[in-house]
Short mmCIF file of N, CA and C in Angstrom, two decimals:
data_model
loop_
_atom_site.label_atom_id
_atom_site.label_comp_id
_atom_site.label_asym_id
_atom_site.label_seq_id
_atom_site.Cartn_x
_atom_site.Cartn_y
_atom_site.Cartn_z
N UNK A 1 16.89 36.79 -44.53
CA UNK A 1 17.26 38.16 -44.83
C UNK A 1 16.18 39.15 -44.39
N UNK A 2 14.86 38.44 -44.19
CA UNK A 2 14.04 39.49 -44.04
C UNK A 2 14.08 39.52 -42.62
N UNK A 3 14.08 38.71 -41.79
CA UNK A 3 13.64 38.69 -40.44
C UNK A 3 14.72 38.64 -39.25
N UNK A 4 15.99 37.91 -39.46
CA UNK A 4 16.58 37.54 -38.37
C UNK A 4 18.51 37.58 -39.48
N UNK A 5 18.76 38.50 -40.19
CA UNK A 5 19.87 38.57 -40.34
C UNK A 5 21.14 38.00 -39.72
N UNK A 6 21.14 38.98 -38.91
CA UNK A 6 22.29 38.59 -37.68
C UNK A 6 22.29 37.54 -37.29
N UNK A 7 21.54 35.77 -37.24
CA UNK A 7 21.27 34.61 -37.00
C UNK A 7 22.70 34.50 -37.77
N UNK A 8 22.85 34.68 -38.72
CA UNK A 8 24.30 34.01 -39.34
C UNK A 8 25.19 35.30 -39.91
N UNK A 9 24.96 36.23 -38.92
CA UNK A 9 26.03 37.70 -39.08
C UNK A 9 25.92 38.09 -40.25
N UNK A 10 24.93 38.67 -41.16
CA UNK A 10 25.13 39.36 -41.74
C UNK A 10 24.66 40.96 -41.25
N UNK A 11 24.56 42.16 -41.86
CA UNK A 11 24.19 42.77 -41.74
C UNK A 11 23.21 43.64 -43.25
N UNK A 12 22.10 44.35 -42.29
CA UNK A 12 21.43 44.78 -44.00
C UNK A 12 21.35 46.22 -43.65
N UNK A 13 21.46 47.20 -44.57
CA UNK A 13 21.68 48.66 -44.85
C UNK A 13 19.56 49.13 -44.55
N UNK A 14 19.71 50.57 -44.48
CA UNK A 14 18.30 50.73 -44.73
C UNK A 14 17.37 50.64 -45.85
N UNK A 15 18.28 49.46 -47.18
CA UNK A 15 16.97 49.50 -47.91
C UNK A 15 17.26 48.08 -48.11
N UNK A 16 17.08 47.56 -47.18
CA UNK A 16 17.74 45.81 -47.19
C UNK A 16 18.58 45.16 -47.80
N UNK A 17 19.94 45.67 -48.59
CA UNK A 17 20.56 45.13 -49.31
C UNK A 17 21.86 44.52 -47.87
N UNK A 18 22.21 43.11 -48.45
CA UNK A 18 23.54 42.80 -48.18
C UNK A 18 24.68 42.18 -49.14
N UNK A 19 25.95 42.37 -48.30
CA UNK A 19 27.13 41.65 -49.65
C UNK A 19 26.67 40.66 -49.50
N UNK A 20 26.56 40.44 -51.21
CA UNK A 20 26.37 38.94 -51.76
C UNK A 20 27.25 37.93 -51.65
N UNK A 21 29.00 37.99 -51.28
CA UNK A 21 29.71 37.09 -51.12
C UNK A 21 29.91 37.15 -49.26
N UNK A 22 29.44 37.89 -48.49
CA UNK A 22 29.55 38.00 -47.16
C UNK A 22 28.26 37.03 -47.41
N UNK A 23 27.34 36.60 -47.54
CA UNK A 23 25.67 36.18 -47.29
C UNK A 23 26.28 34.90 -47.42
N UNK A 24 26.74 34.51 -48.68
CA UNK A 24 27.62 33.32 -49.03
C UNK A 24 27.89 32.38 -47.93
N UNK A 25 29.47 33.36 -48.12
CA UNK A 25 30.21 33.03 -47.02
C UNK A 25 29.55 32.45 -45.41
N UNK A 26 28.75 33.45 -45.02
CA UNK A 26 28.45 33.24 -43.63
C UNK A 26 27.38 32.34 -43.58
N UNK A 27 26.15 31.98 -44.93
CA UNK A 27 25.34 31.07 -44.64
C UNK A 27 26.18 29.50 -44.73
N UNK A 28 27.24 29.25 -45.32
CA UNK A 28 28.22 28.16 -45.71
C UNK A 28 28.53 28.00 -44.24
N UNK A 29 29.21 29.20 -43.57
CA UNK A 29 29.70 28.37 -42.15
C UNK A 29 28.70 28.15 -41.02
N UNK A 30 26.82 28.24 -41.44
CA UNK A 30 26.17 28.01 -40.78
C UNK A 30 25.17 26.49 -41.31
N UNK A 31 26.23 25.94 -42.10
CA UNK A 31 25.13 24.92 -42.46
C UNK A 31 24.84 24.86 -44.23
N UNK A 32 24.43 26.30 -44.69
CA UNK A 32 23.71 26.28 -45.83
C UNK A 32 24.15 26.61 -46.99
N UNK A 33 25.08 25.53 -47.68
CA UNK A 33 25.93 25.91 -48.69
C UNK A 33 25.02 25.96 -50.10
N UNK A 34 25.82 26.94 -50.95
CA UNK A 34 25.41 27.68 -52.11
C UNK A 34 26.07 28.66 -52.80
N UNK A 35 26.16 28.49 -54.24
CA UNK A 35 27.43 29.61 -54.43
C UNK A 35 26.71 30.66 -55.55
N UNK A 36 27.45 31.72 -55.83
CA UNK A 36 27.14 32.79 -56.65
C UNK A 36 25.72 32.07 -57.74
N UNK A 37 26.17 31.52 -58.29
CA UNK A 37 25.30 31.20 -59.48
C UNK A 37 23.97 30.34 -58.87
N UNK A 38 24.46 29.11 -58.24
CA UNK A 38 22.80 28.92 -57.14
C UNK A 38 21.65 30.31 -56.95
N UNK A 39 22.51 30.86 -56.06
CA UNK A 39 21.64 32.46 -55.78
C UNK A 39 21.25 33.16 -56.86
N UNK A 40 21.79 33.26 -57.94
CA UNK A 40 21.57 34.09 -59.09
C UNK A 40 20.26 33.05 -59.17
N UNK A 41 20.64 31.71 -59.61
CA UNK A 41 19.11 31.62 -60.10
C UNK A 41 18.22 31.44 -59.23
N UNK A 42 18.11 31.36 -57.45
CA UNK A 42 17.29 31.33 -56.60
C UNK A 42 16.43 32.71 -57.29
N UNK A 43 17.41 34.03 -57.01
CA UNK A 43 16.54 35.26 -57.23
C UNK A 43 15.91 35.33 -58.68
N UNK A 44 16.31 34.39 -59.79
CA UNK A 44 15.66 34.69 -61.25
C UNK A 44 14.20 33.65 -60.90
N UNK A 45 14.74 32.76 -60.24
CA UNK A 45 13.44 31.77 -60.35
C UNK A 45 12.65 31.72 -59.22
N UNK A 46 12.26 32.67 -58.03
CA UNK A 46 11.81 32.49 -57.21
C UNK A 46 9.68 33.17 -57.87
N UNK A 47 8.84 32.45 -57.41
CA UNK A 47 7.83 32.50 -58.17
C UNK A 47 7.45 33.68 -57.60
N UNK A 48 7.11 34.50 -56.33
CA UNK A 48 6.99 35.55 -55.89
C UNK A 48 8.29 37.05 -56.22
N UNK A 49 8.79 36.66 -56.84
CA UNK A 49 10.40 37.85 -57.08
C UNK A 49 10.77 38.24 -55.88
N UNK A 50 10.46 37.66 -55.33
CA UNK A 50 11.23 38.00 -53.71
C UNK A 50 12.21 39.07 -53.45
N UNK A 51 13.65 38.75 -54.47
CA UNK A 51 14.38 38.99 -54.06
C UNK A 51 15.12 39.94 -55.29
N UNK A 52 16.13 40.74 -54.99
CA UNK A 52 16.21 41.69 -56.06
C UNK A 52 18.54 41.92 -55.63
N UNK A 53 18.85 41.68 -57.14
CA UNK A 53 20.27 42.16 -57.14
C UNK A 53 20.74 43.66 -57.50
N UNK A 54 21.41 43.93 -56.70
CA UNK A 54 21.67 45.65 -56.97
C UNK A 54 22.20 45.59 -58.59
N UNK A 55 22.42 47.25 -58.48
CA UNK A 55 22.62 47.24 -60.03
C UNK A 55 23.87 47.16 -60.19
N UNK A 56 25.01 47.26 -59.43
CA UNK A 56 26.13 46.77 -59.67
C UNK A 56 26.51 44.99 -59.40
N UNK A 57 25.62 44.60 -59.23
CA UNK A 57 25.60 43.11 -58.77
C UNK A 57 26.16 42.78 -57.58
N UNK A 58 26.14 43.60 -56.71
CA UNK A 58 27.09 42.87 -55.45
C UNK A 58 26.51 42.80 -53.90
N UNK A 59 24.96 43.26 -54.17
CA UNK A 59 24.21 43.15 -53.07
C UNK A 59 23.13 42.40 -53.70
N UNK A 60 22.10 41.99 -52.60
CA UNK A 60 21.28 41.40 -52.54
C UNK A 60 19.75 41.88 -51.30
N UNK A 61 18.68 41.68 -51.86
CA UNK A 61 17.53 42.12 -50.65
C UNK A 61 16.50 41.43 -51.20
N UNK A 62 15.67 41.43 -49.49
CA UNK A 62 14.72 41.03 -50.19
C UNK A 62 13.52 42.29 -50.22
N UNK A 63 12.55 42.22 -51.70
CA UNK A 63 11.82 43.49 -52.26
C UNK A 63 10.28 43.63 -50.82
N UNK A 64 10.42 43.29 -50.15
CA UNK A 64 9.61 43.80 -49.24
C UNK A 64 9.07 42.16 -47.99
N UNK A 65 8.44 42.38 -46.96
CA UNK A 65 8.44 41.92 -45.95
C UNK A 65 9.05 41.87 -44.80
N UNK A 66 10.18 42.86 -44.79
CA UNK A 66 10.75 42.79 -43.67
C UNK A 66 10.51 43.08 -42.19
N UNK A 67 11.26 42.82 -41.32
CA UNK A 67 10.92 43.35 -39.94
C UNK A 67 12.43 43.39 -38.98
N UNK A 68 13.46 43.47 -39.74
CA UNK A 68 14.37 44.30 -38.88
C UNK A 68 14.40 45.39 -38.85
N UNK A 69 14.69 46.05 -37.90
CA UNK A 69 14.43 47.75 -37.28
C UNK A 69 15.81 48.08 -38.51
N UNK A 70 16.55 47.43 -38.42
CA UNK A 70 17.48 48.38 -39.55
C UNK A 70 17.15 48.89 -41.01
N UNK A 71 16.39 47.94 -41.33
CA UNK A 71 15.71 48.13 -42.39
C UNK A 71 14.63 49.15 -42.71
N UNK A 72 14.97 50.42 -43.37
CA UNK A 72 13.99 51.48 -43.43
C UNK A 72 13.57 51.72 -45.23
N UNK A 73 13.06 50.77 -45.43
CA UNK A 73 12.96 50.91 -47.13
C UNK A 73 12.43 52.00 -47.50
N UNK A 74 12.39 52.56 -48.47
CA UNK A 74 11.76 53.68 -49.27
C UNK A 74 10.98 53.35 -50.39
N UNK A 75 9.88 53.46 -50.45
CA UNK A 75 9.01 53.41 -51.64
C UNK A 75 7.99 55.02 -52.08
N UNK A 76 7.89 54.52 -53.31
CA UNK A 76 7.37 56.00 -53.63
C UNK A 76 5.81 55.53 -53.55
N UNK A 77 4.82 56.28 -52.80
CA UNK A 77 3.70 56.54 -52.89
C UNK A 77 2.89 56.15 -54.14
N UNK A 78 2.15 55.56 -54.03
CA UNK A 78 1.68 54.87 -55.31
C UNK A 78 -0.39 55.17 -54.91
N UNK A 79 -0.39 55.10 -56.65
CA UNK A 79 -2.53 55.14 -56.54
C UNK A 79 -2.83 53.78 -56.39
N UNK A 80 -3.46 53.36 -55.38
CA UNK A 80 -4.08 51.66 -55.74
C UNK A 80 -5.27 51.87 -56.58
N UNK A 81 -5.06 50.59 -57.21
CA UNK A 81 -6.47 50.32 -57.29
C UNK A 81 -7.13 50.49 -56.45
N UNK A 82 -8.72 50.41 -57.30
CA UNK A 82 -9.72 50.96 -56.50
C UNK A 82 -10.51 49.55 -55.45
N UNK A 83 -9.93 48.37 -55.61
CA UNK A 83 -9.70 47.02 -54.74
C UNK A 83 -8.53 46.51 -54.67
N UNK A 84 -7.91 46.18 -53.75
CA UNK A 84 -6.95 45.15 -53.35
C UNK A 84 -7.45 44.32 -52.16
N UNK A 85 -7.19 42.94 -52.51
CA UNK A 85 -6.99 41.60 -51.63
C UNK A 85 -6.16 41.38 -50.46
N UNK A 86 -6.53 40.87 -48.93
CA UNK A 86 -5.73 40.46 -48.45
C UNK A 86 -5.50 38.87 -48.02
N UNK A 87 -4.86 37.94 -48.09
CA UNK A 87 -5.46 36.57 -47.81
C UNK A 87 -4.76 36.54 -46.06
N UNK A 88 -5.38 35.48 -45.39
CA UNK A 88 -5.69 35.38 -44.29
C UNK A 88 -6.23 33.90 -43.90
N UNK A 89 -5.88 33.29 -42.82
CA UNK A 89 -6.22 32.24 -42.58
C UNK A 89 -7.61 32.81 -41.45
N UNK A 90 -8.48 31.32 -41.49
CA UNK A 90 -10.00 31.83 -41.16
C UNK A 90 -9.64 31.99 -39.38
N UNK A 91 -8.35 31.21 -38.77
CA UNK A 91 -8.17 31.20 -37.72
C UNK A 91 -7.90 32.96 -37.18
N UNK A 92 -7.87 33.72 -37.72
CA UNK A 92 -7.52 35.22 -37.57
C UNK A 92 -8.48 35.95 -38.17
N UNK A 93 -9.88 35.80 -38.42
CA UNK A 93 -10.82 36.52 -38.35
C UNK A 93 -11.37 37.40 -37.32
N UNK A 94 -11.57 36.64 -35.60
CA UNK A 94 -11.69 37.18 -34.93
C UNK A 94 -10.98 38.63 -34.36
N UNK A 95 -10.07 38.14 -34.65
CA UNK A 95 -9.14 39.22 -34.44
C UNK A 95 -8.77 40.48 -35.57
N UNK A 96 -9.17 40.06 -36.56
CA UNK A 96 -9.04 41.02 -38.01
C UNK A 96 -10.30 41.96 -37.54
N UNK A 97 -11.37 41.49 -37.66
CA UNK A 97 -12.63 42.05 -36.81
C UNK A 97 -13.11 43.18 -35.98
N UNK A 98 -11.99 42.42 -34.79
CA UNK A 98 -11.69 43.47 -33.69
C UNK A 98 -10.63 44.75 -34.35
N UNK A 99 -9.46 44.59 -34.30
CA UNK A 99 -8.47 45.28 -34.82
C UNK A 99 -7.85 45.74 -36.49
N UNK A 100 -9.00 45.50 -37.09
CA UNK A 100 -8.37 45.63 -38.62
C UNK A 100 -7.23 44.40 -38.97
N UNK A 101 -6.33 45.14 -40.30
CA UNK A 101 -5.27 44.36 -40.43
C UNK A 101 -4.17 45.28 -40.23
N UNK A 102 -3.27 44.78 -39.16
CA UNK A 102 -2.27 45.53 -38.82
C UNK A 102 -0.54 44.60 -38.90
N UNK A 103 0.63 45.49 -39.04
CA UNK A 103 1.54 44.75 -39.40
C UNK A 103 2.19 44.07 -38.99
N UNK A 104 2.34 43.84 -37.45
CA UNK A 104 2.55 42.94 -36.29
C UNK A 104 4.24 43.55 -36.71
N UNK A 105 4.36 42.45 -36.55
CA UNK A 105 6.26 42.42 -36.80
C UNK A 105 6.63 43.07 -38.31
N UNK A 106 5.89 42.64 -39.13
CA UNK A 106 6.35 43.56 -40.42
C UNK A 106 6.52 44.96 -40.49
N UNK A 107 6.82 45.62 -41.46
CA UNK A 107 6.64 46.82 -41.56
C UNK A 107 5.47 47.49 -41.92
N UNK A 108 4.83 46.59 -42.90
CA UNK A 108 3.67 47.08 -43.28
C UNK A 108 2.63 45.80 -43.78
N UNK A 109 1.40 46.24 -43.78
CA UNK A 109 -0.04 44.94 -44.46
C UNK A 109 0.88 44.63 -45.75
N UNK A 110 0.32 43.33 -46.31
CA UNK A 110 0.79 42.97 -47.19
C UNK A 110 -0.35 42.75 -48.34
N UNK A 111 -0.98 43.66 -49.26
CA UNK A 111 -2.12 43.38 -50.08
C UNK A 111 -1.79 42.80 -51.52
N UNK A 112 -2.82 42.45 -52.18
CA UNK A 112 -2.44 41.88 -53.44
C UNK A 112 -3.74 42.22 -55.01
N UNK A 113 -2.94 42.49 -55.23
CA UNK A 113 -3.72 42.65 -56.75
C UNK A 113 -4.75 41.77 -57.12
N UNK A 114 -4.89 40.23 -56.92
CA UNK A 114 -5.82 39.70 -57.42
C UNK A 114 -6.30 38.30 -56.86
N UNK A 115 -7.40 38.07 -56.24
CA UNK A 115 -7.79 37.52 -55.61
C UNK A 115 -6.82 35.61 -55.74
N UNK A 116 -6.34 35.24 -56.42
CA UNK A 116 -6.13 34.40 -56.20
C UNK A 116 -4.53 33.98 -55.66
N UNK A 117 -3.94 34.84 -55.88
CA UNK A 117 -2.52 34.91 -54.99
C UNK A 117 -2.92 35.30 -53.48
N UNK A 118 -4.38 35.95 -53.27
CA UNK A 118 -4.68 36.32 -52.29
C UNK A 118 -4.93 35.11 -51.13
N UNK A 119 -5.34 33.87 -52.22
CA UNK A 119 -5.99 33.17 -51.32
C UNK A 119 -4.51 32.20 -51.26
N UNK A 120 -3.47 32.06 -52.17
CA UNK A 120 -2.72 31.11 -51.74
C UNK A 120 -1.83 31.90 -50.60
N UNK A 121 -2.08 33.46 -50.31
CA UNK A 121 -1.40 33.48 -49.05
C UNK A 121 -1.91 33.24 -48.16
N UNK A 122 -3.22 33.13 -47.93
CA UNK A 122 -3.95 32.67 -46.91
C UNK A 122 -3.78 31.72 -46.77
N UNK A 123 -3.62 30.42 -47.56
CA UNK A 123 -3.75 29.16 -47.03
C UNK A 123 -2.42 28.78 -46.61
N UNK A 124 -1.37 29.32 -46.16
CA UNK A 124 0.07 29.43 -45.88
C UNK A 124 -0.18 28.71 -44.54
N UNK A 125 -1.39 29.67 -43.92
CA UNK A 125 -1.66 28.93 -42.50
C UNK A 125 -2.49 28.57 -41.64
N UNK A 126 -3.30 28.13 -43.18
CA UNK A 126 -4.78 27.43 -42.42
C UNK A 126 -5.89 27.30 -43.66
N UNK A 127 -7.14 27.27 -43.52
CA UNK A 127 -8.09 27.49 -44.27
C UNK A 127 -8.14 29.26 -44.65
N UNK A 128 -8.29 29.36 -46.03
CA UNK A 128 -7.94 30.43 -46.24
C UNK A 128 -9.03 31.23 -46.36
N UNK A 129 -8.82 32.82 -46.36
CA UNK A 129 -9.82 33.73 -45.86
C UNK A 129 -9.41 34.78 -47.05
N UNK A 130 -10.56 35.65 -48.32
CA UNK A 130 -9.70 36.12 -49.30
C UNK A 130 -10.58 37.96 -48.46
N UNK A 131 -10.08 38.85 -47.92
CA UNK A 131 -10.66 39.45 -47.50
C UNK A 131 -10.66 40.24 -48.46
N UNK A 132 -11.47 42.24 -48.96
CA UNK A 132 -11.38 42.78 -49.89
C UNK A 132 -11.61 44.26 -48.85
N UNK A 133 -10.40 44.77 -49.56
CA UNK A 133 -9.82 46.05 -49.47
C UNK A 133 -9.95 47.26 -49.85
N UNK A 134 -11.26 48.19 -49.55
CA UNK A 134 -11.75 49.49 -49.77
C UNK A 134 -10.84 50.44 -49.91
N UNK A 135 -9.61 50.05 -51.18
CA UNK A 135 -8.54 50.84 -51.15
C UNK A 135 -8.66 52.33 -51.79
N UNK A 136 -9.71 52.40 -52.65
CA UNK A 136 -9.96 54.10 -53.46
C UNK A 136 -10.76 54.58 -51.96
N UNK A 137 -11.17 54.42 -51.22
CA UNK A 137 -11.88 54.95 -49.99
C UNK A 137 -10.46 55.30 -48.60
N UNK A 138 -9.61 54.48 -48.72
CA UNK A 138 -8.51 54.59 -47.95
C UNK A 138 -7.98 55.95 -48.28
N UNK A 139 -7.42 55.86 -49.97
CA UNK A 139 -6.90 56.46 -50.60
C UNK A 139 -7.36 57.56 -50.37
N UNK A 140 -8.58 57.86 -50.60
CA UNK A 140 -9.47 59.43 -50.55
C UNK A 140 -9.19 60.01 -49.30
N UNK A 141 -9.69 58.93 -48.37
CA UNK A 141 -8.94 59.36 -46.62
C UNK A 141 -7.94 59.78 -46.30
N UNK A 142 -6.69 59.68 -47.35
CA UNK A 142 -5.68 59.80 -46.50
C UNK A 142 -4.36 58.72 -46.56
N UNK A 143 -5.07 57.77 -46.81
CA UNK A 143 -3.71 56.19 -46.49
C UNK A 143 -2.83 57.12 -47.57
N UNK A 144 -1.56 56.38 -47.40
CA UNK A 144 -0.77 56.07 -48.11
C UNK A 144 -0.34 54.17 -48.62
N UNK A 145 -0.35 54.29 -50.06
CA UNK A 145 -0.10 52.98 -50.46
C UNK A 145 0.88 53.16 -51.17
N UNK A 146 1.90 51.79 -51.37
CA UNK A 146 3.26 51.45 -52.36
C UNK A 146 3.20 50.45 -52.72
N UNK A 147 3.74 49.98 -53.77
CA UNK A 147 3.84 48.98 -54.12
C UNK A 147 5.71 48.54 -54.37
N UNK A 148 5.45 47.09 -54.17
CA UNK A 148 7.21 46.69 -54.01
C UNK A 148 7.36 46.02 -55.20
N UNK A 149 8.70 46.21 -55.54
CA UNK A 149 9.44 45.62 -57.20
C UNK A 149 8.31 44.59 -57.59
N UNK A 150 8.17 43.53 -56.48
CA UNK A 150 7.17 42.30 -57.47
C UNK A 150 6.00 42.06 -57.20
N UNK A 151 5.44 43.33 -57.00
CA UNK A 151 3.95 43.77 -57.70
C UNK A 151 3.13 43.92 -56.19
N UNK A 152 3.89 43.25 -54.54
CA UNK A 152 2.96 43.29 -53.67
C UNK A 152 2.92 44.90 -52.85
N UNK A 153 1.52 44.98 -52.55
CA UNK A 153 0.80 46.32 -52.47
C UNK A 153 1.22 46.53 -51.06
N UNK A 154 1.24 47.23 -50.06
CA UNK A 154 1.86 47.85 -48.93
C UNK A 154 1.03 48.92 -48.26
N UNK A 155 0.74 48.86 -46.70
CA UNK A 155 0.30 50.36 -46.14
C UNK A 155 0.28 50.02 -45.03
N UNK A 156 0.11 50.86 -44.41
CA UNK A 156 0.92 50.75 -42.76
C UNK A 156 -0.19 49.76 -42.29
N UNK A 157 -1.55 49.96 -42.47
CA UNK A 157 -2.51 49.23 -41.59
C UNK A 157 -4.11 49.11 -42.32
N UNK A 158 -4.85 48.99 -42.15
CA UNK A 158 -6.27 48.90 -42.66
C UNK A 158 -7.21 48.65 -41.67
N UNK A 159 -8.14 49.62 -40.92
CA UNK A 159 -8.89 49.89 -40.51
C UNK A 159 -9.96 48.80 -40.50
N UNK A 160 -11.24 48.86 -39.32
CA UNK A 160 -11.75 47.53 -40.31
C UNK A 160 -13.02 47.95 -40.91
N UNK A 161 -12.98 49.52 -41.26
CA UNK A 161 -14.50 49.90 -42.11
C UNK A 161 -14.21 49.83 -43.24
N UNK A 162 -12.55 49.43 -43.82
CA UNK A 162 -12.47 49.35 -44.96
C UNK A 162 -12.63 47.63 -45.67
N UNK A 163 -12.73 47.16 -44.80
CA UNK A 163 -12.54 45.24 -44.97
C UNK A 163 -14.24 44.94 -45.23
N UNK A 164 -14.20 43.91 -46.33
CA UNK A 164 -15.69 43.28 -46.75
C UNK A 164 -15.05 42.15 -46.19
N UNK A 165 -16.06 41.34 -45.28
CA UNK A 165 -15.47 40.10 -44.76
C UNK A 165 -16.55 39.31 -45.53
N UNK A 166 -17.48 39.57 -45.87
CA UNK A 166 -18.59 38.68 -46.52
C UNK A 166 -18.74 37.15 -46.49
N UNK A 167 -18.80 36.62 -46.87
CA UNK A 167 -18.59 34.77 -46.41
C UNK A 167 -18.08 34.05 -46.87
N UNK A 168 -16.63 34.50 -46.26
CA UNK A 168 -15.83 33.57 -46.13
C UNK A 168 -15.54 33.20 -47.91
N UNK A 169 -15.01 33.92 -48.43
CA UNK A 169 -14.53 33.50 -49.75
C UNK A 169 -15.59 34.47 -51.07
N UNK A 170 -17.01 34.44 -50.61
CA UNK A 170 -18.17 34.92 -51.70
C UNK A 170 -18.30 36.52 -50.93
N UNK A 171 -18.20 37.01 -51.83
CA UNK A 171 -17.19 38.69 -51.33
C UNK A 171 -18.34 39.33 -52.70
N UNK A 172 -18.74 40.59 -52.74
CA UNK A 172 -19.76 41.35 -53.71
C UNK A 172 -18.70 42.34 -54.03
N UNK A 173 -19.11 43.54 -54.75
CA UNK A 173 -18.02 44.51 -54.78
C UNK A 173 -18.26 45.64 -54.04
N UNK A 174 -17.48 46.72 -53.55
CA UNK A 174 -18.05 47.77 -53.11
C UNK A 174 -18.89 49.15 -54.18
N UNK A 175 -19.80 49.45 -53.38
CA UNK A 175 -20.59 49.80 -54.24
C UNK A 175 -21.03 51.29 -53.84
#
């Protein structure tokens, strides 16, 4: 839902919702059967909240990561904290370095409240890297930050005067 919709025809609106019995339906004739109540508790029990049911119950999205162009979510401007986390595998340092953290295919960085969800996203794809995020200094600058339904932090990009790369895991605070 976040990335490649149309793989099994659905379609998603600009704040990622789709019909919940069209999603059904069309993942069933691609292989991946599951019915109303499966999904209900996929989205109650998913450990990240991924995923969110409209308030009339008849759509479905997922609360942030996306990267289809149709998808234009809206979030309201939010204060970060005065740190947020990004995790990172150590294989993408070089390049964090050079270019900051930027959203590639997503819409936006993906930050996190507290260092240790930080690091299990990092290790998603490799040895993990917990970087730290000069977000009250962003903030003062200028960024804009949001946060999505299940708690993950959002902004278009991060510079890299705002990143403590320190070693590799043993990070000080900004001061």
């Amino acid at each position: 839902m976040r990335h490649k919709p149309e793989l099994i025809g659905i379609v998603l609106d600009e704040q990622g919702y789709t019909d919940i019995e069209t999603l059904i339906k069309n993942a069933c004739e691609f292989g991946k059967h599951f019915d109303h109540a499966q999904l209900l508790a996929v989205v109650a029990n998913n450990d990240k909240q991924r995923y969110q049911i409209s308030d009339d119950g008849t759509q479905i999205r997922a609360v942030q990561g996306h990267s289809h162009p149709s998808v234009k979510r809206y979030y309201e401007p939010q204060t970060p904290p005065n740190v947020l986390y990004h995790g990172t595998a150590f294989k993408f340092l070089d390049s964090i370095k050079q270019h900051g953290l930027i959203a590639g295919s997503r819409h936006y960085v993906h930050l996190s409240a507290d260092s240790d969800t930080a690091t299990k996203v990092g290790a998603r794809h490799g040895k993990a890297v917990v970087l730290i995020i000069d977000t009250a200094k962003m903030h003062a600058d200028g960024h804009v930050f949001y946060q999505a339904e299940n708690g993950v932090w959002l902004t278009e990009s991060v510079a890299v005067g705002y990143i403590e790369f320190g070693q590799f895991g043993q990070f000080g605070q900004f001061g």
